[in-house]
Short mmCIF file of C-alpha atoms in Angstrom, two decimals:
data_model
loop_
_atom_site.label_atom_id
_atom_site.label_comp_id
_atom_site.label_asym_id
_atom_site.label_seq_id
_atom_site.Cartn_x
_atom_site.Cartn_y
_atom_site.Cartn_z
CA UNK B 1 0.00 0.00 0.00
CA UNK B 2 1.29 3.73 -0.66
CA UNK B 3 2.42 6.10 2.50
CA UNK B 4 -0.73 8.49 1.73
CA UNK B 5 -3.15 5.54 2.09
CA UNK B 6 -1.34 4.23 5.60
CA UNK B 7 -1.51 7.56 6.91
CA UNK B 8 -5.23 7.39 5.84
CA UNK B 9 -5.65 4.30 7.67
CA UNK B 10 -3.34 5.23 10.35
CA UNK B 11 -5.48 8.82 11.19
CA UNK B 12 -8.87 6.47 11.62
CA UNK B 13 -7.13 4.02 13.70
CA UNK B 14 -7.10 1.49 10.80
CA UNK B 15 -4.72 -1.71 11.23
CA UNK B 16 -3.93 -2.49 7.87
CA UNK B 17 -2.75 -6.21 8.38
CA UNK B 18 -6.25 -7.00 9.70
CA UNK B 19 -7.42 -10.44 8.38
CA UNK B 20 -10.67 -9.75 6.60
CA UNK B 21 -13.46 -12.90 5.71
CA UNK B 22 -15.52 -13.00 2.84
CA UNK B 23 -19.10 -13.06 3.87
CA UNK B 24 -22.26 -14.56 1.81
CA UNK B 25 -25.60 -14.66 2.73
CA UNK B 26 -27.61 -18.09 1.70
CA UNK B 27 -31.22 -17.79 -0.12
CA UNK B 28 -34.20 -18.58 3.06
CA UNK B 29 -34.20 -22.74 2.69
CA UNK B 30 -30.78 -22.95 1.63
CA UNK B 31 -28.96 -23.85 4.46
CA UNK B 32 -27.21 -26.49 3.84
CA UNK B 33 -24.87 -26.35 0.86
CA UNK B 34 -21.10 -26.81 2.43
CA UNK B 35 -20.28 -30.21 0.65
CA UNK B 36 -21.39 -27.67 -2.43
CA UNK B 37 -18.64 -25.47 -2.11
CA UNK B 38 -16.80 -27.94 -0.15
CA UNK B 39 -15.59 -25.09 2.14
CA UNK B 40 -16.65 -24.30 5.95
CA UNK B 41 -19.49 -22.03 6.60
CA UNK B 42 -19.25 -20.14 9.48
CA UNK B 43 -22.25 -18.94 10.91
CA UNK B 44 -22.17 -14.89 11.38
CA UNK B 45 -23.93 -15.16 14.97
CA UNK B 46 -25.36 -11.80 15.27
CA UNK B 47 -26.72 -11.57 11.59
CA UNK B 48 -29.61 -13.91 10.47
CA UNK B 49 -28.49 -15.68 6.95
CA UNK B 50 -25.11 -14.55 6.93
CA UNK B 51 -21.59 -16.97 6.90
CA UNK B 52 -18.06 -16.04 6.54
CA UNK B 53 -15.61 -17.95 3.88
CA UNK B 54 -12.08 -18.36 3.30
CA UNK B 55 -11.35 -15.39 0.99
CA UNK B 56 -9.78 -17.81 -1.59
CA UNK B 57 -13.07 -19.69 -2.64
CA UNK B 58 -14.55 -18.61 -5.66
CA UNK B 59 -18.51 -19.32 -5.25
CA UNK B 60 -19.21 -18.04 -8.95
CA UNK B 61 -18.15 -21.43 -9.94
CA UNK B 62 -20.50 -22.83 -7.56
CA UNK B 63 -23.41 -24.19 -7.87
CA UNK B 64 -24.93 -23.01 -5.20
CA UNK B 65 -24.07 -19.41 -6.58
CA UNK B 66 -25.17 -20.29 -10.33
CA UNK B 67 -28.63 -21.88 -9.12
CA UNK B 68 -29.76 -18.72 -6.77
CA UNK B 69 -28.90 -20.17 -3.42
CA UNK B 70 -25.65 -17.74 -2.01
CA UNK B 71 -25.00 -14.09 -2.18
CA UNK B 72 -21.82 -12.39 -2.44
CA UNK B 73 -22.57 -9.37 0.09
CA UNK B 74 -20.35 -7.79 3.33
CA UNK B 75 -21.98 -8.48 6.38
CA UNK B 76 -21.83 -4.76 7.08
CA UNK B 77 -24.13 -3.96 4.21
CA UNK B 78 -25.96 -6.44 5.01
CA UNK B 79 -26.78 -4.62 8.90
CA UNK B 80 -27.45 -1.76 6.67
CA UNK B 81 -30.43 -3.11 4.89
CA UNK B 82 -31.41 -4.74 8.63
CA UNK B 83 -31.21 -1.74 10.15
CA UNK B 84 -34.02 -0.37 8.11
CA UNK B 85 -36.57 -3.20 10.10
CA UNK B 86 -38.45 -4.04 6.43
CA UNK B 87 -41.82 -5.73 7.41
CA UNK B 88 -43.82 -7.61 4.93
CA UNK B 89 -46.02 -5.65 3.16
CA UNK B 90 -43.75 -3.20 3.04
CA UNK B 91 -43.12 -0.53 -0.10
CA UNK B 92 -39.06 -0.59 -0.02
CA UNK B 93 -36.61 2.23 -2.25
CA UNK B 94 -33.58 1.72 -3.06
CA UNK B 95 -32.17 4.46 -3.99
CA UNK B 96 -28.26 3.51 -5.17
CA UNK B 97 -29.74 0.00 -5.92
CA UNK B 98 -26.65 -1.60 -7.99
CA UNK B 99 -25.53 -3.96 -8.25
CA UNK B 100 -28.76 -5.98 -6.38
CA UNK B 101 -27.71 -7.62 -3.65
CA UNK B 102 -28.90 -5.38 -0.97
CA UNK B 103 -31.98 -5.05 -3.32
CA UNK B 104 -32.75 -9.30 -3.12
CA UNK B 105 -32.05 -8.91 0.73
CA UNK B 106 -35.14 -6.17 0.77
CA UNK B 107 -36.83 -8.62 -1.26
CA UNK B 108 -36.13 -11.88 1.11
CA UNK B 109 -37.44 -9.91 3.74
CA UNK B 110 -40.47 -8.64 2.19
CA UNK B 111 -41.68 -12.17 1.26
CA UNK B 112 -44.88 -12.43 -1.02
CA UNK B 113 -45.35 -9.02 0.21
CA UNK B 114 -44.49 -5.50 -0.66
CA UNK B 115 -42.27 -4.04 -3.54
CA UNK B 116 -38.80 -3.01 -3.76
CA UNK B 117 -37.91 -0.24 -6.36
CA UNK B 118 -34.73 0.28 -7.31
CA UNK B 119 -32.78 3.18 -8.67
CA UNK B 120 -29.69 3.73 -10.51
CA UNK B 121 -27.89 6.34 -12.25
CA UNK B 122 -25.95 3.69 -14.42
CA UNK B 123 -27.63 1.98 -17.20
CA UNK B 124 -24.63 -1.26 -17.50
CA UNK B 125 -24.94 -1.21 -13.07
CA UNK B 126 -28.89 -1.67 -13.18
CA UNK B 127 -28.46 -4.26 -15.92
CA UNK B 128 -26.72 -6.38 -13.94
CA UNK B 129 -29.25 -5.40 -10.87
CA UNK B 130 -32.09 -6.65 -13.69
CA UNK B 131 -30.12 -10.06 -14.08
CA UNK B 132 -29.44 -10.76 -10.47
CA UNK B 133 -33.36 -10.60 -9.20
CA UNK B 134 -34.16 -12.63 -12.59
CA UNK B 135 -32.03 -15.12 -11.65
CA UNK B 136 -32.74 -15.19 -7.52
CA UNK B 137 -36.59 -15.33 -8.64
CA UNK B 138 -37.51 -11.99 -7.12
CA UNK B 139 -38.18 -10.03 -10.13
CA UNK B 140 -41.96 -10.23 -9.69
CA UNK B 141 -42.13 -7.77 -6.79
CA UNK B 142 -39.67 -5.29 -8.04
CA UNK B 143 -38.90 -2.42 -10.65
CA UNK B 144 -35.79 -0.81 -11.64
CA UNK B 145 -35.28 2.83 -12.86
CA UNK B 146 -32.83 4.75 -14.63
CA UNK B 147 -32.46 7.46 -13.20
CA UNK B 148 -30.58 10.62 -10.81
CA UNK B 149 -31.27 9.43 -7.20
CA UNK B 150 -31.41 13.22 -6.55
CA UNK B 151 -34.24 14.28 -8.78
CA UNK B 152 -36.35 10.64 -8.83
CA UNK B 153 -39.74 11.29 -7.93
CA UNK B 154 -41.99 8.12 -8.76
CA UNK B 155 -44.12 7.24 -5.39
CA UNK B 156 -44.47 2.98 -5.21
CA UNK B 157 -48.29 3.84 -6.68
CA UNK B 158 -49.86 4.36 -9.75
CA UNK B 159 -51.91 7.36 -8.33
CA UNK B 160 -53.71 9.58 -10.45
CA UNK B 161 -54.18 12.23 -7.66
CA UNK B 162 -50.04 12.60 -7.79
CA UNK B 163 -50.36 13.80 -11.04
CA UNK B 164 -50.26 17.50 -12.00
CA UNK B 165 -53.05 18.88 -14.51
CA UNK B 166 -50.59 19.73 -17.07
CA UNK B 167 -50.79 18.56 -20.67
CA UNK B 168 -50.43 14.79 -20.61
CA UNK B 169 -47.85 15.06 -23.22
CA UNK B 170 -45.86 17.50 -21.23
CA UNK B 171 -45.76 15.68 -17.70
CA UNK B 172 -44.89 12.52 -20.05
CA UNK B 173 -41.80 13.89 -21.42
CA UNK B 174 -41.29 15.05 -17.99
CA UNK B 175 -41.29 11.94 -16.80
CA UNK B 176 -39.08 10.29 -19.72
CA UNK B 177 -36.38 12.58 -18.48
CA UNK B 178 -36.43 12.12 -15.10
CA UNK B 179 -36.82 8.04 -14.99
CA UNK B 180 -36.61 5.75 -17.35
CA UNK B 181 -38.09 1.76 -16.74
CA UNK B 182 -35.47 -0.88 -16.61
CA UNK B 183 -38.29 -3.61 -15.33
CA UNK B 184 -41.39 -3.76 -13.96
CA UNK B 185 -42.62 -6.48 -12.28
CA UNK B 186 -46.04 -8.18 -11.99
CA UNK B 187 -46.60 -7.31 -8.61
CA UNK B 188 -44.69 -4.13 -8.32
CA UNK B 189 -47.99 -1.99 -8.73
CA UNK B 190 -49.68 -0.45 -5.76
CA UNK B 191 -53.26 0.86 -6.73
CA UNK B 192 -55.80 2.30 -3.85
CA UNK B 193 -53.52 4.38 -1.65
CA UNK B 194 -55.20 7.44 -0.13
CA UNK B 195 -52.99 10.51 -1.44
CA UNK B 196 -52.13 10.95 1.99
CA UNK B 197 -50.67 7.80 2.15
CA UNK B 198 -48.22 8.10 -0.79
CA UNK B 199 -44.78 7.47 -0.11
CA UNK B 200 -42.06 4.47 0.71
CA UNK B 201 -42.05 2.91 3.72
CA UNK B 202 -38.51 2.18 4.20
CA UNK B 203 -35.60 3.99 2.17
CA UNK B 204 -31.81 2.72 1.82
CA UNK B 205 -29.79 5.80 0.56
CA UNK B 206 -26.00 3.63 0.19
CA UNK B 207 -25.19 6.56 -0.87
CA UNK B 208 -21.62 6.77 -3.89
CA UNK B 209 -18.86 7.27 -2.08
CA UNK B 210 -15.11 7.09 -2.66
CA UNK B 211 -15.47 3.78 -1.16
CA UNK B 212 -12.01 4.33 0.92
CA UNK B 213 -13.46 1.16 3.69
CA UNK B 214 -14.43 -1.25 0.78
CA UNK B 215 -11.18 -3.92 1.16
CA UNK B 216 -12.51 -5.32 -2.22
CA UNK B 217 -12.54 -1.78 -3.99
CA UNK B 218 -9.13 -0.71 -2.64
CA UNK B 219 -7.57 -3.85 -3.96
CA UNK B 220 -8.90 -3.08 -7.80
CA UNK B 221 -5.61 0.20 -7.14
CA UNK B 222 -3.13 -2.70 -7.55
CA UNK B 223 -4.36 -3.01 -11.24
CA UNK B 224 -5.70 0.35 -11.75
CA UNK B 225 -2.57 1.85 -9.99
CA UNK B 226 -2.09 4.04 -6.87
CA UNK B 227 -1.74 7.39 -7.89
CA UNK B 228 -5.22 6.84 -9.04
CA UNK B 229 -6.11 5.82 -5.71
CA UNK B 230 -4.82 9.29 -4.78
CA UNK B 231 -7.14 11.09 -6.91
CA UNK B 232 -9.96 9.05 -6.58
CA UNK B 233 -10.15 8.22 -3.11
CA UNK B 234 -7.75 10.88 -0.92
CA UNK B 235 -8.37 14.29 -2.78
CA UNK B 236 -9.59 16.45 0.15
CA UNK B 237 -11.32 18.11 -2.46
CA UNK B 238 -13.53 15.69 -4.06
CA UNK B 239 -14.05 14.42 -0.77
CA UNK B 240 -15.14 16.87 1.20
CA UNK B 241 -17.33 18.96 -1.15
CA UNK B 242 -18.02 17.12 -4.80
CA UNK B 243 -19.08 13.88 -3.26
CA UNK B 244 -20.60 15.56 -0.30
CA UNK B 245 -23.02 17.70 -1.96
CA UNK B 246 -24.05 14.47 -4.15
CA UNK B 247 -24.50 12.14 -0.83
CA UNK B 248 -26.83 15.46 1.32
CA UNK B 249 -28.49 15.60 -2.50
CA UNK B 250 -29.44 11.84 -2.20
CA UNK B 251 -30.41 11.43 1.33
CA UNK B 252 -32.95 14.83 1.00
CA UNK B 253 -34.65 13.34 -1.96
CA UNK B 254 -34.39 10.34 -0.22
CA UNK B 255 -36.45 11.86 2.75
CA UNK B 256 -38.73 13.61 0.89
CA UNK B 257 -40.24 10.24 -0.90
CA UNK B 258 -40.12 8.38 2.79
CA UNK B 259 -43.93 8.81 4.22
CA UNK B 260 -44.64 10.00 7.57
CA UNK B 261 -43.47 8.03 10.30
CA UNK B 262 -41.50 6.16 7.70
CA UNK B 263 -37.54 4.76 8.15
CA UNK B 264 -34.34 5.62 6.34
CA UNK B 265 -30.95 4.51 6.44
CA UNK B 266 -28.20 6.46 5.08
CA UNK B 267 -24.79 4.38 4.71
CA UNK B 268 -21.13 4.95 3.07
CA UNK B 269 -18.21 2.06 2.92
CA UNK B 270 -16.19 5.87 3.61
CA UNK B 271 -14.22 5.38 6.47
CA UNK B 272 -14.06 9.68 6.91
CA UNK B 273 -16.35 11.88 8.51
CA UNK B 274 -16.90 14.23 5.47
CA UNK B 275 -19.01 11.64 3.65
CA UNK B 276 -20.75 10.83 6.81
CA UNK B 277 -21.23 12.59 10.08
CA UNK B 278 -21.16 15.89 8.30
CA UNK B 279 -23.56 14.79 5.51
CA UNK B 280 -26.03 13.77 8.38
CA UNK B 281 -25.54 16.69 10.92
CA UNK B 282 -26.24 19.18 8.14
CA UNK B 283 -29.23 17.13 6.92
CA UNK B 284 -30.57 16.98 10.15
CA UNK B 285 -29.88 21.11 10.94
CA UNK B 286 -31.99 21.68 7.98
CA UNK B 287 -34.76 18.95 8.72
CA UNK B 288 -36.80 19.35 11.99
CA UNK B 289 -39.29 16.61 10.73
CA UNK B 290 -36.20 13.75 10.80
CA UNK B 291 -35.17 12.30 14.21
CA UNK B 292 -32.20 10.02 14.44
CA UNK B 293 -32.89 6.89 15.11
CA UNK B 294 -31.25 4.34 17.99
CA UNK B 295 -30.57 1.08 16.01
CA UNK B 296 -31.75 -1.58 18.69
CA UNK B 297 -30.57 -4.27 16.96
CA UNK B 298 -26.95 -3.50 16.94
CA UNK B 299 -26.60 -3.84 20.55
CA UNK B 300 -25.64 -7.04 19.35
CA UNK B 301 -23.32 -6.22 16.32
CA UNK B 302 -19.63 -5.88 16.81
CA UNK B 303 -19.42 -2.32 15.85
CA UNK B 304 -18.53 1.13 17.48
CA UNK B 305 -20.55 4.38 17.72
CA UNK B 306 -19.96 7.04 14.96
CA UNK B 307 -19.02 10.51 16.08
CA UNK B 308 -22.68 11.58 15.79
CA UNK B 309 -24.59 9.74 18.72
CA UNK B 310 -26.60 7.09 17.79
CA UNK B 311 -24.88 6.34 14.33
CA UNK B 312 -22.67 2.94 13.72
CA UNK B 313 -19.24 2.39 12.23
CA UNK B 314 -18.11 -0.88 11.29
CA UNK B 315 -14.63 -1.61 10.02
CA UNK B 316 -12.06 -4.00 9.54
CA UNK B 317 -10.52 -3.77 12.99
CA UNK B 318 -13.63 -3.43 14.83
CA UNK B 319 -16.46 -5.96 12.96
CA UNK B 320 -13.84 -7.91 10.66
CA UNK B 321 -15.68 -6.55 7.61
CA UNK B 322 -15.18 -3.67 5.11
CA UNK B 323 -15.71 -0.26 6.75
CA UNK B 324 -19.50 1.23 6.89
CA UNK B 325 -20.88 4.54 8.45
CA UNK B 326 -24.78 3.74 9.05
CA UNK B 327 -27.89 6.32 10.31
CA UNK B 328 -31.38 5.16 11.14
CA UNK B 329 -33.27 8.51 10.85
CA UNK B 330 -37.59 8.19 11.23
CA UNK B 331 -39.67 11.23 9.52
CA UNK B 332 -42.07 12.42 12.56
#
């Protein structure tokens, strides 16, 4: 690793020799499948579905991958998506959906109930998000857009109230820019909400980031090469006011399509306080309708309290997984 990143790791109390597992999470019915990958599953105790594998198995060449059964996902991001408490029933958004896999873990939850919608700014990202329910058999439930998560502004309904009396040809160019349909499944529709009513119950903002706590992203530098980690990942400027006007962009939008009394969780796999505290102390300065949220459930996760009180931080030393900053906020 260069000097500039061990510093970086060094100022956030980052070992950098930490041993780091590879987590999956198996399908609900799945459980047993270790004479599959003929590899020991072990069992991530405070996190329902979730086992950690010796980072030199390859599950693509599973079966068990190839036939819908295992996820590749951190357990970190996983305790994201948890930390949102989806019910079934529920209408889900993700916001920065690609590529899937906290998407199918909304959708595991959710049952034969509820939608998930997903949004992404990149077309080839939300592809692959398109493939990945197809092939887990949760497509059915779901939609995708193309589209900014800043400016996307489609409620889980088909409403005509939420309409505006403008030409119809007008509001459907409007709407052409703004998001474009990737897939739309069966039972994705929501028809007989009161207007009042419109709005997700649950919203995942995972928001872009420079993804400085991903140990899978940061390993990509020894091909792409480190002076590009440099500009990518440790400009102070990009940092701290590019990215950060992008992430307070997502999680307001985010808010405002959250109904009343509904859940969000913001999350970065940014190990700095720029991308996170900051982004969620201004948000809340400027919101008196959101209320941070304690996350109950992580009294039992092996993480550490973010600067802000009552947000989480796991990283590698901490959790043993790849570095996230989570907030549970609730709009009164």
């Amino acid at each position: 690793l260069p000097e500039s990143f061990l510093s970086f790791l060094e100022a956030n109390g980052l070992d950098p020799s930490i041993y780091i597992p590879r987590y999956v999470r198996l399908k609900p019915g799945f459980e047993e499948i270790e004479s599959e990958i003929n590899c020991k599953l072990e069992k991530v105790n405070w996190l329902p579905g979730f086992y950690s594998i010796p980072p030199d198995v390859h599950i693509a060449r599973t079966k068990a991958y190839q036939q819908g059964m295992m996820y590749g996902i951190d357990a970190a991001s996983g305790a994201a998506v948890s930390a949102l408490g989806i019910s079934p029933g529920d209408h889900v958004l993700d916001l920065c959906a690609a590529p899937g896999a906290k998407l199918c873990m909304m959708l595991d939850l959710l049952g034969q109930k509820g939608t998930a919608t997903g949004v992404d700014v990149a077309r080839h990202r939300l592809a692959a998000c398109r493939t990945m329910l197809l092939k887990y058999g949760l497509a059915e439930r779901s939609r995708l857009f193309l589209a900014d998560g800043t400016t996307f502004s489609v409620p889980p309904t088909r409403f005509k109230q939420w309409t505006s009396r403008r030409p119809y040809k007008e509001r459907k160019q409007e709407a052409k820019a703004r998001a474009e349909i990737i897939f739309y499944g069966q039972g994705s529709g929501v028809i007989g909400l009161k207007k009042n009513e419109l709005g997700y119950d649950k919203v995942l903002v995972d928001a872009e980031c420079t993804h400085d706590g991903s140990i899978k992203h940061i390993q990509k530098f020894e091909q792409w090469g480190w002076k590009t980690l440099e500009r990518r990942v440790l400009d102070a400027e990009r940092t701290d006011t590019n990215l950060k006007a992008l992430q307070l962009n997502l999680l307001r939008n985010g808010f405002r399509l959250l109904k009343e009394a509904g859940t969000l969780v913001y999350s970065t796999c940014s190990l700095t306080h720029a991308q996170n505290e900051d982004v969620v102390d201004q948000f809340l300065s400027e919101n008196f309708s959101a209320e941070l949220q304690e996350i109950e459930m992580a009294k039992d996760w092996p993480c550490r309290s973010g600067r802000t009180p009552k947000t989480l931080r796991f990283d590698p030393s901490t959790s043993a997984t790849s570095g996230l900053f989570v907030a549970k906020i609730r709009k009164l």
